[in-house]
Structures are given as structure tokens and as C-alpha cells.
Short mmCIF file of C-alpha atoms in Angstrom, two decimals:
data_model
loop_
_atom_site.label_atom_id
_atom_site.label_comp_id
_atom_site.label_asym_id
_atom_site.label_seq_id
_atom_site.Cartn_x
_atom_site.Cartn_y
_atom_site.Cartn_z
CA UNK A 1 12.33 -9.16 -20.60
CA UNK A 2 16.24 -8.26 -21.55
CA UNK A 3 15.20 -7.57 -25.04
CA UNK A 4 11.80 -5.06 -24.66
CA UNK A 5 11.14 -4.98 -21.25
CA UNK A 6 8.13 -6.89 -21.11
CA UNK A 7 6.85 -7.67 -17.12
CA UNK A 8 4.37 -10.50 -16.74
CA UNK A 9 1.14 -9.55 -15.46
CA UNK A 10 -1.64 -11.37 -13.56
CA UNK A 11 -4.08 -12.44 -16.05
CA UNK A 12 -7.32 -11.27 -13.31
CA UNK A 13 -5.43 -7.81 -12.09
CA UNK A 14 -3.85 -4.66 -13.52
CA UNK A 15 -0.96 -5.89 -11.89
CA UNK A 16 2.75 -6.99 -12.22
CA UNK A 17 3.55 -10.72 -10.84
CA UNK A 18 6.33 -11.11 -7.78
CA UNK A 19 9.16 -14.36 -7.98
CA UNK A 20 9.00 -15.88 -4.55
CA UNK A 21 11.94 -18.45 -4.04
CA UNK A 22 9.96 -20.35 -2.01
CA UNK A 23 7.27 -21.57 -4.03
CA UNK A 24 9.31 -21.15 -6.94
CA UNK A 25 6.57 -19.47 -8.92
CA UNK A 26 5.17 -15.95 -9.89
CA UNK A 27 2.56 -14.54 -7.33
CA UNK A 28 -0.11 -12.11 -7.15
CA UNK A 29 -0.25 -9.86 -4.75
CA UNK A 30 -3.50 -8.64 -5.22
CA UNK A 31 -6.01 -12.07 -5.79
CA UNK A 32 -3.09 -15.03 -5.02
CA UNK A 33 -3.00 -16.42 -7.99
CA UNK A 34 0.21 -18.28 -8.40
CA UNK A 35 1.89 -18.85 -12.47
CA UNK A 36 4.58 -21.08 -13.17
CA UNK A 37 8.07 -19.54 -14.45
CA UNK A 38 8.30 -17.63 -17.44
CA UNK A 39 10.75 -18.78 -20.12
CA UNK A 40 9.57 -16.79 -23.24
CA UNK A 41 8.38 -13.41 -23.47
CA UNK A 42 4.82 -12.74 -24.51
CA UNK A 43 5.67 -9.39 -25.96
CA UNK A 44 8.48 -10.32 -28.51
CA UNK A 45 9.74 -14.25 -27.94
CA UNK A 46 12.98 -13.69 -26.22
CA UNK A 47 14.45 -15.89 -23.83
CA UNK A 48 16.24 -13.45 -21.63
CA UNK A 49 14.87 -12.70 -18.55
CA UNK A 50 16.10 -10.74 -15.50
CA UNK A 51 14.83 -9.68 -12.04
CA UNK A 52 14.00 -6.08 -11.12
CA UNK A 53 13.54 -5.08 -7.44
CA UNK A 54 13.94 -7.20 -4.33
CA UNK A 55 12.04 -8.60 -1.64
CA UNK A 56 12.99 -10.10 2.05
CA UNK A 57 13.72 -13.59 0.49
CA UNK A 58 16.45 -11.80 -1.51
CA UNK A 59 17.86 -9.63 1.46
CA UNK A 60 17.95 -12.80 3.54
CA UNK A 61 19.66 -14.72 1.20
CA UNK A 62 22.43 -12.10 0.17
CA UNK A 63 22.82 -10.91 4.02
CA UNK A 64 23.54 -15.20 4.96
CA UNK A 65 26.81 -14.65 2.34
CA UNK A 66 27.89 -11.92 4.16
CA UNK A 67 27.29 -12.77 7.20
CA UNK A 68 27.62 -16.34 7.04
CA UNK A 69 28.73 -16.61 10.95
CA UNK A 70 24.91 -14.43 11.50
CA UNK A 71 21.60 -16.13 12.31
CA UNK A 72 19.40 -14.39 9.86
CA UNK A 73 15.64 -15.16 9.85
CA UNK A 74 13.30 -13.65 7.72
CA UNK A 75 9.73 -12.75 8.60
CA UNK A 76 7.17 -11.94 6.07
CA UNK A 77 3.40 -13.00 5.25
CA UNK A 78 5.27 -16.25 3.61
CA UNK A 79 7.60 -17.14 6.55
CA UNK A 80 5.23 -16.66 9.46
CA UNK A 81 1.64 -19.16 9.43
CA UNK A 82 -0.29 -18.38 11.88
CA UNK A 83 0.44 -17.12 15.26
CA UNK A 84 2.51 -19.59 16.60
CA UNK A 85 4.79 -19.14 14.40
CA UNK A 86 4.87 -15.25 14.46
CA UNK A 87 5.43 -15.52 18.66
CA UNK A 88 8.03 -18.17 18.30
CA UNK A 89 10.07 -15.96 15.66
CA UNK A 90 9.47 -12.87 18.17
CA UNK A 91 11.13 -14.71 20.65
CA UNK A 92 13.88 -16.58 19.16
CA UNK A 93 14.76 -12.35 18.44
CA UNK A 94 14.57 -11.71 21.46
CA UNK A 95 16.82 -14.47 23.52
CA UNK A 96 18.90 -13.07 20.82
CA UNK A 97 19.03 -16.95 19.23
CA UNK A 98 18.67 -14.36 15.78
CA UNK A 99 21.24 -12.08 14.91
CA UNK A 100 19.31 -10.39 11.91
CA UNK A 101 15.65 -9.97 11.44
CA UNK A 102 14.61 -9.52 7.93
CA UNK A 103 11.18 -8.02 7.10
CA UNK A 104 8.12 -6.57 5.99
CA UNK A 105 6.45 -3.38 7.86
CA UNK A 106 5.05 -6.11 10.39
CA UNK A 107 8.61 -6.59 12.07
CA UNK A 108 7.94 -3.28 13.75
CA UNK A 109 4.25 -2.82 13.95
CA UNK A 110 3.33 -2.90 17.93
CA UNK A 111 6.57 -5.05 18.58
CA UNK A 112 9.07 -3.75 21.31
CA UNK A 113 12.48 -5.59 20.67
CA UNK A 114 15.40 -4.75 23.34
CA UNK A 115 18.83 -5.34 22.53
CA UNK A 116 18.58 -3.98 18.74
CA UNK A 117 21.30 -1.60 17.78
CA UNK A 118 20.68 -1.47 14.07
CA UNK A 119 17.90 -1.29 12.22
CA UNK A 120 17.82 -0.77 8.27
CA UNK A 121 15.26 0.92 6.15
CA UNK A 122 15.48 -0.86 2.29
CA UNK A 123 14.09 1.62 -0.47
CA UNK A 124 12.28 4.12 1.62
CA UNK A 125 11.75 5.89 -1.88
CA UNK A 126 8.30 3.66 -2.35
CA UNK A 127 7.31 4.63 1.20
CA UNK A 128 7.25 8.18 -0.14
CA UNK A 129 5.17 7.88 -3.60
CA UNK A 130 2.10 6.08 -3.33
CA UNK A 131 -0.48 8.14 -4.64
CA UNK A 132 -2.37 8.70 -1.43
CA UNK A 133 -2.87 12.62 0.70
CA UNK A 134 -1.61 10.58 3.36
CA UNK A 135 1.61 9.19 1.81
CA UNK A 136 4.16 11.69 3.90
CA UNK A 137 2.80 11.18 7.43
CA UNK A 138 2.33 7.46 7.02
CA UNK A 139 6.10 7.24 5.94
CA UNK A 140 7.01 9.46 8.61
CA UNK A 141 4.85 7.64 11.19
CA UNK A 142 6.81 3.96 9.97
CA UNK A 143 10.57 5.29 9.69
CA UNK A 144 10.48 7.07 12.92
CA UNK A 145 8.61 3.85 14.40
CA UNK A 146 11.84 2.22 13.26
CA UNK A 147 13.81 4.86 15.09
CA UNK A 148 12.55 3.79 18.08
CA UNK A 149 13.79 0.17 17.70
CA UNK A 150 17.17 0.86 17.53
CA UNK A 151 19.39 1.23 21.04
CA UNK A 152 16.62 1.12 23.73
CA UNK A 153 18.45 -0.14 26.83
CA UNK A 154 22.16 0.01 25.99
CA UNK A 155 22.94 3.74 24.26
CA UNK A 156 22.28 4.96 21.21
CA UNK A 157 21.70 2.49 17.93
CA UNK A 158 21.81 3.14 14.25
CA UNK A 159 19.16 3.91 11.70
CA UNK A 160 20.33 3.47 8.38
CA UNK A 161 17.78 4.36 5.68
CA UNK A 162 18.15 4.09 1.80
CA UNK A 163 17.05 6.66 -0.49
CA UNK A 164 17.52 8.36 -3.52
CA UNK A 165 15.62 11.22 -3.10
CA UNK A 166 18.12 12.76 0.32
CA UNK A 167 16.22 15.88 -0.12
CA UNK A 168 12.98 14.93 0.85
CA UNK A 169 11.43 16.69 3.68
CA UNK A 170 9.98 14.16 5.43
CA UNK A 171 13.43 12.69 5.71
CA UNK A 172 14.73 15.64 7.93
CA UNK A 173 12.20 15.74 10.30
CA UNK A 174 12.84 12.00 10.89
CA UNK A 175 16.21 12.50 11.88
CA UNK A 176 15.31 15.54 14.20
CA UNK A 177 12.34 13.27 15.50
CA UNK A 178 10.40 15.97 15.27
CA UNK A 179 6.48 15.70 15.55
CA UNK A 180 5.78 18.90 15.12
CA UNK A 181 8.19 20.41 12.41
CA UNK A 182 6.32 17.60 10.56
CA UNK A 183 2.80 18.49 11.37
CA UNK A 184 3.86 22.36 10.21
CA UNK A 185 5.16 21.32 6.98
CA UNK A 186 2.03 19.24 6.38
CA UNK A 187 -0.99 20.72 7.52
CA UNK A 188 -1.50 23.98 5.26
CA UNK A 189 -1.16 21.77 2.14
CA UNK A 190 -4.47 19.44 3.61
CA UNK A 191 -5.85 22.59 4.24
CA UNK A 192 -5.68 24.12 0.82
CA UNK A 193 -6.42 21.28 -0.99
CA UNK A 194 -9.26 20.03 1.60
CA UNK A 195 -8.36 16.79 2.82
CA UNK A 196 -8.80 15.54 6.75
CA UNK A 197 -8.42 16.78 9.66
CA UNK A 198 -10.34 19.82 7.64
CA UNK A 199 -12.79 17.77 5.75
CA UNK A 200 -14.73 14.11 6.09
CA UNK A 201 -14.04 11.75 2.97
CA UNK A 202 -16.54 9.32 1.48
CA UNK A 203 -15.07 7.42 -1.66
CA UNK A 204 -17.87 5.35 -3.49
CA UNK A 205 -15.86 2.24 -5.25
CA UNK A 206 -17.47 0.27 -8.51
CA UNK A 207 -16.78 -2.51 -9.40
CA UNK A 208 -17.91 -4.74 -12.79
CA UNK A 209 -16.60 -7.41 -15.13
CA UNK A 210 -17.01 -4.97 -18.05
CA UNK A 211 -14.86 -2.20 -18.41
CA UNK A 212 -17.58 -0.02 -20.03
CA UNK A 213 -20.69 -1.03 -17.90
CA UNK A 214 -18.67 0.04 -14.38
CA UNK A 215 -18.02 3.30 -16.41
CA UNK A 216 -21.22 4.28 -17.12
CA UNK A 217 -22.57 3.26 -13.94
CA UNK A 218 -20.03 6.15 -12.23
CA UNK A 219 -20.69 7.92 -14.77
CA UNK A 220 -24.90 8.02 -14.46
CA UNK A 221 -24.35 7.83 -10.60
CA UNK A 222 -22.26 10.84 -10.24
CA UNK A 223 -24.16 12.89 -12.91
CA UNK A 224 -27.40 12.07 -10.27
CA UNK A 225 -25.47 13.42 -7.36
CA UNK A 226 -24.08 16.56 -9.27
CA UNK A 227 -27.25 18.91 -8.15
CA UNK A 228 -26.48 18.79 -4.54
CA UNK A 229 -22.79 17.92 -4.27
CA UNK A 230 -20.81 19.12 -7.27
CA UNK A 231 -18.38 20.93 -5.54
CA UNK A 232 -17.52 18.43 -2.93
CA UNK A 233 -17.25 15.39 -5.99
CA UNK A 234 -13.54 14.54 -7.29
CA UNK A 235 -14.14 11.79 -10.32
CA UNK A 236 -15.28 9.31 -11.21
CA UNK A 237 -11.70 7.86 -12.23
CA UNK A 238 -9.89 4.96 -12.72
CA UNK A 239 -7.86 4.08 -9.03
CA UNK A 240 -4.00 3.23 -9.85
CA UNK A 241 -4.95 -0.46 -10.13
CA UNK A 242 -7.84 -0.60 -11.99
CA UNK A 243 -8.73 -4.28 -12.29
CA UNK A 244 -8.70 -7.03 -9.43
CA UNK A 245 -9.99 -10.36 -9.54
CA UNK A 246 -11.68 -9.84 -13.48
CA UNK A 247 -13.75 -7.07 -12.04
CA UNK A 248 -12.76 -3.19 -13.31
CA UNK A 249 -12.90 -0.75 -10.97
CA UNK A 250 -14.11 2.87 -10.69
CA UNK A 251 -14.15 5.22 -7.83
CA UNK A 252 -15.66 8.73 -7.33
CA UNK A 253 -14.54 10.37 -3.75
CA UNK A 254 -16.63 13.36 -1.88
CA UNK A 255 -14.57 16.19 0.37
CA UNK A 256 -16.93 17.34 3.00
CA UNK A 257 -17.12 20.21 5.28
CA UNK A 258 -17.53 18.49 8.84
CA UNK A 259 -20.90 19.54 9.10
CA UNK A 260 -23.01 16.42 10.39
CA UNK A 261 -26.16 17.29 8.75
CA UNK A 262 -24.19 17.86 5.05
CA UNK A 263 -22.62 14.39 5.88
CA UNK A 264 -25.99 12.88 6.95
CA UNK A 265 -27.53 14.21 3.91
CA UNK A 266 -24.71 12.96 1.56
CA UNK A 267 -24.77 9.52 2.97
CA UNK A 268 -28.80 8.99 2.35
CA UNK A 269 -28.06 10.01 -1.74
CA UNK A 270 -25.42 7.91 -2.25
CA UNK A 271 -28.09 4.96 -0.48
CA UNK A 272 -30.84 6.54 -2.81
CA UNK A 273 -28.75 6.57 -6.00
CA UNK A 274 -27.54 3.08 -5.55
CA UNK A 275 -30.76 1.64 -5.61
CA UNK A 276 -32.00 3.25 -8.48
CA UNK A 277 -28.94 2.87 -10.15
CA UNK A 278 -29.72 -1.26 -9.47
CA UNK A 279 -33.10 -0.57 -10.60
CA UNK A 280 -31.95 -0.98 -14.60
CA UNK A 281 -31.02 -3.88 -15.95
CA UNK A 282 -27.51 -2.45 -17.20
CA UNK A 283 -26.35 -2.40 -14.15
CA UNK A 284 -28.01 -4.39 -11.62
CA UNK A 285 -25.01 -6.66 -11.20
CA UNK A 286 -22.97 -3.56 -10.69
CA UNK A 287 -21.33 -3.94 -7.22
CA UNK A 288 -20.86 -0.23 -5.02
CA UNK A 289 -19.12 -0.16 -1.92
CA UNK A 290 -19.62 3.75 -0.36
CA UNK A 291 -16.63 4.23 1.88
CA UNK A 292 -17.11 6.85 5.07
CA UNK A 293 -14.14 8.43 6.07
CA UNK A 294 -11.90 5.75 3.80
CA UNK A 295 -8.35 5.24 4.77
#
């Protein structure tokens, strides 16, 4: 909204709706639950509505005006059904019957693409803060992946990446391709703050339709495993999205030393807890999901 800024959200998830032009409706991302149009804000009645961010359908569509001599094709979870359709797209690219490929992070997963002398990188920003330990090598692993697509047989290609943030580590080392500059910068901060390769991670998810009954079960669950395991516990908390499909969500994640026998033990509580935790009535219909070595 123009007026206060109101965003519609999904009425199952903690989560903001996305306008695909296809379908001409509101999606989300998270269950796939589809809303008609809004027209009038929820939040204070206004009529004036704008849209914040892009996605491929808008890159395709502004790159055809520029370009309007370019064969642009977009792919993306909405443009490709099935395989068929992902193969023929792959090699319409590559009989070069498509000048510009638009995409998601699948255009460059596992595909090997000759000819390609440019290759663009739209608000690599995001790529770099997602609240994960794992956030800076998995955006270093994708944008030098991307490197590699551009000028393979005939010289050297382009990589152009946009970002606000020029600054950012991660950043250089991509454009000095180098592996282990990046691994140096990296490691001593998973060492000090104990996360993989120097410890094993278990995250224990929860999951109810009321907010209060999935926080008491982490609650009594983690206060059970506190004798043994306090100083490996982080949590219980609420994850970043903290409701999908009407069911709220709790998580409580263990660091542990690799010792197998610690890791054996820790693995038999969590078993033990859960099914006295589904013993009581309160919160039999409480659903946990123990997660080794979560990514």
C-alpha cells in the first residue's frame, strides 16, 4: 500500500504474497495458495497499490522492450512443467534459437551452456543475508558457478553482478576465483562460533496449530534435555518464518563435538523425549521432526 505500506500476507503462512503475471493472481510461496488481486488495503482502505521487488516474469518482459530484435525465454518453476519442457528450453539455448535466458538459480544448477558470453547476477544482496551459518559459501558457491558460464569456448565472457553492498568480502574472492582466500576468510569464524566442519548439527523442528501449545512443547522438551546437553542446546526459538500451512513452528538446534558416541547418545534422548512428550494429552498432536546434520 502507497498510503501505509501495508503487504498482503498469506492467510496460512508468516509470509508476504508474490504477483505472478501469468496467473494473474497473488501466490504463496510457501503452501501455493493462490488470492485474487488486491484493490483495497486491509490496513487503512486505500486504493493505491504499487509493486516492490521483481521476479523473472518482470526481467523478461522489460529485457523484450529493449531488446525487441532478442529471443528472450524465461525459465522458472512457472515456465518449465515437467521435464520435457525443461530439456526442450535447454536446447532451444543451446542451438542458440534463444538469445537471452532469464532465470531462477536452476538455469545454472548442473547445466553446461557453450556459446554464453554474458551472464547477469540480479540482486545478489539477498544471496548474501539469509539468516543461515552457511549464507557466504552458498553465495559464493552460486556466483562463481555463474562465472563459469560465461565465455567457455570462444575467450573470455562477462559477469555482471548487482549489488549494493560492493564491499562485501565474499564479492572479492569471486572475482579472484579464489577457493581458498574464501575458505581462510571463513573457517575461523565456524570455528569460534562452532558450526560444521567443527561440529555435527541436529535441529529438532515443532510444529502445532496453536501458537502456545508448540511453545510449551519446546519449551518442556528442551528443559528435559537440559541435564545432559545444555551446553550444546541453542533455543528453542521462533525460525524466521514462523507459521506455514496454519501450523506455528518452533525449533531448538544442538552443536555437537564429532564424537560418535555423544551423537549416538543425543539422538536416543531426543527419541526418548518425544515419546514422552506425546505421552500427555497437551501435546500428543504435537508434530517433531529431529533433523541430523540439517542443511
Amino acid at each position: 500500500c502507497q498510503v501505509c505500506g501495508w503487504i498482503p500476507h498469506c492467510r496460512h503462512c508468516d509470509v508476504s504474497l508474490t504477483y505472478h503475471k501469468l496467473t494473474n493472481k497473488l501466490h504463496c510461496h510457501y503452501c501455493g495458495t493462490t488470492y485474487p488481486l488486491v484493490h483495497l488495503c486491509e490496513a487503512c482502505g486505500s486504493h493505491q497499490f504499487a509493486q516492490r521487488n521483481f521476479g523473472t516474469e518482470k526481467i523478461e518482459e522489460q529485457l523484450e522492450e529493449i531488446f525487441p530484435d532478442a529471443k528472450v525465454a524465461r525459465m522458472d518453476i512457472d515456465s518449465i512443467r515437467g521435464k520435457k519442457a525443461h530439456d526442450n528450453l535447454i536446447q532451444l539455448f543451446e542451438q542458440n534459437r534463444i538469445d537471452i535466458l532469464v532465470g531462477t538459480q536452476m538455469v545454472v544448477k548442473g547445466l553446461d551452456f557453450e556459446l554464453v558470453n554474458l551472464v547477469g547476477i540480479l540482486d545478489a544482496d539477498s544471496l548474501l543475508s539469509f539468516a543461515d551459518f552457511r549464507v557466504n559459501e552458498r553465495a559464493f558457491q552460486l556466483m562463481e558457478q555463474v562465472s563459469g558460464r560465461a565465455g567457455r569456448k570462444d575467450g573470455e565472457g562477462t559477469v555482471l553482478i548487482q549489488v549494493a553492498n560492493t564491499r562485501h568480502p565474499v564479492l572479492q574472492f569471486v572475482q579472484q576465483h579464489s577457493y581458498l582466500s574464501f575458505f581462510n576468510e571463513e573457517i575461523p569464524g565456524r570455528q569460534r562460533y562452532f558450526y560444521p566442519p567443527f561440529s555435527r548439527l541436529i535441529m529438532v523442528t515443532f510444529k502445532h496449530k496453536l501458537k502456545e501449545t508448540v511453545l510449551q512443547a519446546s519449551e518442556k522438551f528442551s528443559a528435559a534435555m537440559l541435564g545432559r546437553f545444555a551446553k550444546y542446546m541453542v533455543g528453542p526459538a521462533e525460525p524466521v518464518v514462523n507459521r506455514v500451512r496454519n501450523q506455528y513452528l518452533m525449533e531448538l538446534l544442538f552443536k555437537l563435538p564429532k564424537d560418535t558416541q555423544l551423537i549416538s547418545e543425543c539422538k536416543k534422548s531426543i527419541f526418548q523425549q518425544i515419546a514422552i512428550l506425546h505421552n500427555e494429552k497437551t501435546f500428543r498432536s504435537v508434530v517433531v521432526i529431529p533433523d541430523v546434520d540439517v542443511v
